[in-house]
CSV table of C-alpha atoms in Angstrom, one decimal:
chain,number,residue,atom,x,y,z
A,1,UNK,CA,9.7,-15.8,-2.8
A,2,UNK,CA,10.2,-12.1,-1.9
A,3,UNK,CA,9.3,-10.8,1.5
A,4,UNK,CA,9.6,-7.9,3.8
A,5,UNK,CA,10.0,-7.9,7.6
A,6,UNK,CA,9.7,-4.8,9.7
A,7,UNK,CA,9.7,-4.2,13.4
A,8,UNK,CA,6.5,-4.5,15.2
A,9,UNK,CA,4.9,-1.5,16.8
A,10,UNK,CA,3.6,0.5,18.2
A,11,UNK,CA,6.7,2.7,18.7
A,12,UNK,CA,6.2,5.6,21.1
A,13,UNK,CA,8.7,8.4,21.3
A,14,UNK,CA,8.9,11.9,22.6
A,15,UNK,CA,9.1,14.9,20.3
A,16,UNK,CA,12.6,15.6,19.0
A,17,UNK,CA,13.7,12.0,19.7
A,18,UNK,CA,15.7,10.0,17.2
A,19,UNK,CA,13.7,7.4,15.2
A,20,UNK,CA,14.7,4.1,13.7
A,21,UNK,CA,12.3,1.6,12.2
A,22,UNK,CA,14.0,-1.6,11.1
A,23,UNK,CA,13.2,-3.3,7.9
A,24,UNK,CA,14.9,-6.3,6.3
A,25,UNK,CA,14.0,-8.0,3.1
A,26,UNK,CA,14.4,-11.3,1.2
A,27,UNK,CA,14.7,-11.2,-2.5
A,28,UNK,CA,16.1,-13.4,-5.2
A,29,UNK,CA,16.8,-10.5,-7.6
A,30,UNK,CA,17.8,-6.8,-7.2
A,31,UNK,CA,14.7,-5.2,-5.8
A,32,UNK,CA,13.7,-1.6,-5.5
A,33,UNK,CA,12.9,-0.6,-1.9
A,34,UNK,CA,10.3,1.8,-0.6
A,35,UNK,CA,8.9,3.4,2.6
A,36,UNK,CA,5.3,4.4,2.6
A,37,UNK,CA,3.5,6.4,5.3
A,38,UNK,CA,-0.2,6.3,6.1
A,39,UNK,CA,-1.7,9.1,8.2
A,40,UNK,CA,-4.9,8.5,10.0
A,41,UNK,CA,-7.9,8.3,7.7
A,42,UNK,CA,-5.8,8.5,4.5
A,43,UNK,CA,-4.3,6.2,1.9
A,44,UNK,CA,-0.6,5.2,1.8
A,45,UNK,CA,1.8,7.8,0.5
A,46,UNK,CA,5.3,7.1,-0.9
A,47,UNK,CA,7.8,8.6,1.5
A,48,UNK,CA,11.0,7.6,-0.1
A,49,UNK,CA,12.6,5.0,-2.3
A,50,UNK,CA,15.9,3.5,-3.4
A,51,UNK,CA,16.5,1.5,-6.5
A,52,UNK,CA,20.0,0.0,-6.1
A,53,UNK,CA,22.5,-0.9,-3.5
A,54,UNK,CA,24.0,1.9,-1.4
A,55,UNK,CA,21.4,4.4,-2.6
A,56,UNK,CA,20.0,6.6,0.1
A,57,UNK,CA,16.4,7.7,-0.2
A,58,UNK,CA,15.4,10.9,1.7
A,59,UNK,CA,12.3,13.0,2.2
A,60,UNK,CA,10.8,15.3,4.9
A,61,UNK,CA,13.8,14.6,7.1
A,62,UNK,CA,13.5,10.8,6.8
A,63,UNK,CA,16.3,8.7,5.4
A,64,UNK,CA,16.9,5.1,4.5
A,65,UNK,CA,19.9,3.4,2.9
A,66,UNK,CA,19.7,0.3,0.7
A,67,UNK,CA,22.1,-2.1,2.3
A,68,UNK,CA,22.6,-5.2,0.1
A,69,UNK,CA,25.1,-6.8,2.4
A,70,UNK,CA,22.6,-6.8,5.3
A,71,UNK,CA,19.5,-6.9,3.2
A,72,UNK,CA,18.1,-4.0,5.1
A,73,UNK,CA,16.4,-0.6,4.5
A,74,UNK,CA,16.0,0.9,8.0
A,75,UNK,CA,14.1,4.2,8.2
A,76,UNK,CA,15.6,7.0,10.3
A,77,UNK,CA,14.8,10.5,11.4
A,78,UNK,CA,17.0,12.7,13.6
A,79,UNK,CA,14.2,14.6,15.4
A,80,UNK,CA,10.6,13.5,15.2
A,81,UNK,CA,7.6,15.7,15.4
A,82,UNK,CA,4.0,15.0,16.6
A,83,UNK,CA,2.9,15.3,13.0
A,84,UNK,CA,5.1,12.2,12.2
A,85,UNK,CA,2.6,10.0,14.0
A,86,UNK,CA,1.4,7.6,11.4
A,87,UNK,CA,1.8,4.0,10.2
A,88,UNK,CA,5.0,3.3,8.2
A,89,UNK,CA,5.3,0.5,5.7
A,90,UNK,CA,8.5,-0.9,4.2
A,91,UNK,CA,8.0,-2.4,0.7
A,92,UNK,CA,9.9,-3.9,-2.2
A,93,UNK,CA,9.3,-4.6,-5.9
A,94,UNK,CA,11.4,-6.9,-8.1
A,95,UNK,CA,10.4,-6.8,-11.8
A,96,UNK,CA,12.9,-9.6,-12.5
A,97,UNK,CA,10.6,-11.9,-10.6
A,98,UNK,CA,8.2,-11.2,-13.5
A,99,UNK,CA,5.8,-9.5,-11.2
A,100,UNK,CA,4.2,-6.1,-11.1
A,101,UNK,CA,3.4,-6.3,-7.4
A,102,UNK,CA,4.8,-4.4,-4.5
A,103,UNK,CA,5.3,-6.6,-1.4
A,104,UNK,CA,4.5,-4.6,1.7
A,105,UNK,CA,5.5,-5.2,5.3
A,106,UNK,CA,2.9,-5.3,8.0
A,107,UNK,CA,3.4,-1.7,9.0
A,108,UNK,CA,4.8,-0.1,12.2
A,109,UNK,CA,2.6,2.4,14.1
A,110,UNK,CA,4.5,5.4,15.4
A,111,UNK,CA,3.2,7.6,18.2
A,112,UNK,CA,5.0,10.9,19.0
A,113,UNK,CA,4.2,12.5,22.3
A,114,UNK,CA,4.5,16.3,22.7
B,1,UNK,CA,-2.4,16.8,-11.1
B,2,UNK,CA,-5.3,14.8,-9.7
B,3,UNK,CA,-4.3,11.8,-7.7
B,4,UNK,CA,-6.2,8.5,-7.7
B,5,UNK,CA,-9.9,9.1,-7.2
B,6,UNK,CA,-12.1,6.7,-5.4
B,7,UNK,CA,-15.9,6.8,-4.8
B,8,UNK,CA,-17.7,6.6,-2.6
B,9,UNK,CA,-15.6,7.6,0.4
B,10,UNK,CA,-17.9,5.8,2.8
B,11,UNK,CA,-20.5,3.1,2.2
B,12,UNK,CA,-22.9,1.6,4.7
B,13,UNK,CA,-25.0,-1.2,3.5
B,14,UNK,CA,-26.9,-4.2,4.8
B,15,UNK,CA,-25.8,-7.8,4.5
B,16,UNK,CA,-26.9,-9.3,1.2
B,17,UNK,CA,-26.8,-6.1,-0.8
B,18,UNK,CA,-24.6,-5.5,-3.8
B,19,UNK,CA,-21.7,-3.0,-3.3
B,20,UNK,CA,-19.8,-1.3,-6.1
B,21,UNK,CA,-16.6,0.6,-5.5
B,22,UNK,CA,-15.1,2.9,-8.1
B,23,UNK,CA,-11.6,4.0,-9.0
B,24,UNK,CA,-10.1,6.5,-11.5
B,25,UNK,CA,-6.3,6.0,-11.7
B,26,UNK,CA,-3.8,8.7,-12.4
B,27,UNK,CA,-3.8,9.6,-16.1
B,28,UNK,CA,-1.0,7.8,-17.9
B,29,UNK,CA,-0.6,5.1,-15.4
B,30,UNK,CA,-1.0,1.6,-16.8
B,31,UNK,CA,-1.2,-0.6,-13.7
B,32,UNK,CA,-4.0,-0.6,-11.2
B,33,UNK,CA,-4.3,-2.4,-7.9
B,34,UNK,CA,-7.1,-3.0,-5.5
B,35,UNK,CA,-6.3,-3.5,-1.8
B,36,UNK,CA,-8.3,-4.2,1.3
B,37,UNK,CA,-7.1,-3.1,4.8
B,38,UNK,CA,-8.4,-4.3,8.2
B,39,UNK,CA,-7.0,-4.2,11.6
B,40,UNK,CA,-6.9,-8.0,11.8
B,41,UNK,CA,-5.4,-8.8,8.4
B,42,UNK,CA,-3.5,-5.6,7.5
B,43,UNK,CA,-3.1,-4.6,3.9
B,44,UNK,CA,-4.1,-7.3,1.4
B,45,UNK,CA,-3.7,-7.2,-2.4
B,46,UNK,CA,-7.0,-8.3,-4.0
B,47,UNK,CA,-6.3,-8.0,-7.7
B,48,UNK,CA,-4.3,-6.0,-10.2
B,49,UNK,CA,-4.5,-5.0,-13.8
B,50,UNK,CA,-1.9,-4.1,-16.4
B,51,UNK,CA,-3.1,-2.2,-19.5
B,52,UNK,CA,-6.7,-3.0,-18.4
B,53,UNK,CA,-6.1,-6.8,-18.3
B,54,UNK,CA,-6.4,-8.6,-15.0
B,55,UNK,CA,-3.0,-10.1,-14.2
B,56,UNK,CA,-3.4,-11.7,-10.8
B,57,UNK,CA,-6.7,-12.1,-8.9
B,58,UNK,CA,-5.4,-14.7,-6.4
B,59,UNK,CA,-6.1,-12.3,-3.6
B,60,UNK,CA,-9.8,-12.1,-4.3
B,61,UNK,CA,-11.3,-13.7,-1.3
B,62,UNK,CA,-14.2,-15.6,-3.0
B,63,UNK,CA,-16.6,-15.5,-5.9
B,64,UNK,CA,-18.6,-12.8,-4.3
B,65,UNK,CA,-15.9,-10.4,-5.3
B,66,UNK,CA,-15.3,-9.3,-8.9
B,67,UNK,CA,-13.4,-6.5,-10.5
B,68,UNK,CA,-13.4,-4.9,-14.0
B,69,UNK,CA,-11.3,-2.4,-15.8
B,70,UNK,CA,-13.3,-1.5,-19.0
B,71,UNK,CA,-10.8,1.3,-20.0
B,72,UNK,CA,-7.6,3.0,-18.8
B,73,UNK,CA,-9.4,5.5,-16.7
B,74,UNK,CA,-11.9,3.5,-14.7
B,75,UNK,CA,-12.2,0.4,-12.6
B,76,UNK,CA,-14.8,-1.2,-10.3
B,77,UNK,CA,-14.7,-3.6,-7.5
B,78,UNK,CA,-18.0,-5.3,-6.8
B,79,UNK,CA,-19.2,-7.4,-3.9
B,80,UNK,CA,-22.3,-9.4,-4.3
B,81,UNK,CA,-23.8,-10.3,-1.9
B,82,UNK,CA,-22.0,-8.4,0.8
B,83,UNK,CA,-21.4,-9.8,4.2
B,84,UNK,CA,-20.4,-8.2,7.5
B,85,UNK,CA,-16.9,-9.7,7.3
B,86,UNK,CA,-16.3,-7.6,4.1
B,87,UNK,CA,-16.3,-4.5,6.3
B,88,UNK,CA,-12.9,-2.8,5.6
B,89,UNK,CA,-11.2,0.1,3.9
B,90,UNK,CA,-10.7,-0.6,0.2
B,91,UNK,CA,-7.9,1.2,-1.5
B,92,UNK,CA,-7.2,1.6,-5.2
B,93,UNK,CA,-3.6,2.4,-6.4
B,94,UNK,CA,-2.0,3.0,-9.7
B,95,UNK,CA,1.5,3.0,-11.1
B,96,UNK,CA,3.2,4.3,-14.3
B,97,UNK,CA,5.2,1.2,-15.1
B,98,UNK,CA,5.4,-2.3,-13.9
B,99,UNK,CA,6.8,-2.7,-10.4
B,100,UNK,CA,7.3,1.1,-10.0
B,101,UNK,CA,6.0,3.0,-7.0
B,102,UNK,CA,2.3,3.0,-6.5
B,103,UNK,CA,0.0,6.0,-5.8
B,104,UNK,CA,-2.9,5.3,-3.5
B,105,UNK,CA,-6.3,6.8,-3.4
B,106,UNK,CA,-8.0,7.9,-0.2
B,107,UNK,CA,-9.9,4.7,0.2
B,108,UNK,CA,-13.5,3.6,0.6
B,109,UNK,CA,-14.6,2.7,4.1
B,110,UNK,CA,-17.2,-0.1,3.7
B,111,UNK,CA,-19.4,-1.1,6.6
B,112,UNK,CA,-21.8,-4.0,6.1
B,113,UNK,CA,-24.4,-4.4,8.8
């Protein structure tokens, strides 16, 4: 079945550092890929998405490229801010599996120090 | 546009009491999902509906949990009787089409004492 594996946290960085959160997936079809962010005390919010190979999703300075050859969708940001402290979830959906569900990773907690 | 609305935001109840959580999805969305989030187990899908019909309830932990969606704009998740291990944040999410991105509500923090 489909699955998502993302790097375990917490990840602690200083402000303005470069961020990478790794995500790899297993899918039998051609899934859509997502990154969600959860700020303290809030629900998950869609951060960015990519629906086909080589697509790059981007939002708020974050980027992720759908790499079919490495089955990866790593999240990157060139210069993080304290306000980026949150939990980040990688996720996939694959309608060809006949399923409406989104499969979420376990989440990676990010701490940014001023 | 209003997002997904959940009520109540916080619920504190005693063991054995009935708890009802409510959700209003985004207008025009035809899929609705109930999740539970805890530190120990992370984010778990409990049940989801498509066009008001339950599609997969395999994540519902036990018979004490039930969910309904009587119309396109309202869903409930009921726990009866509640137990301390049910303490968690419960999220509702909706999506426009099957397997498209989901939009989450702010959650209901449930504490069962």
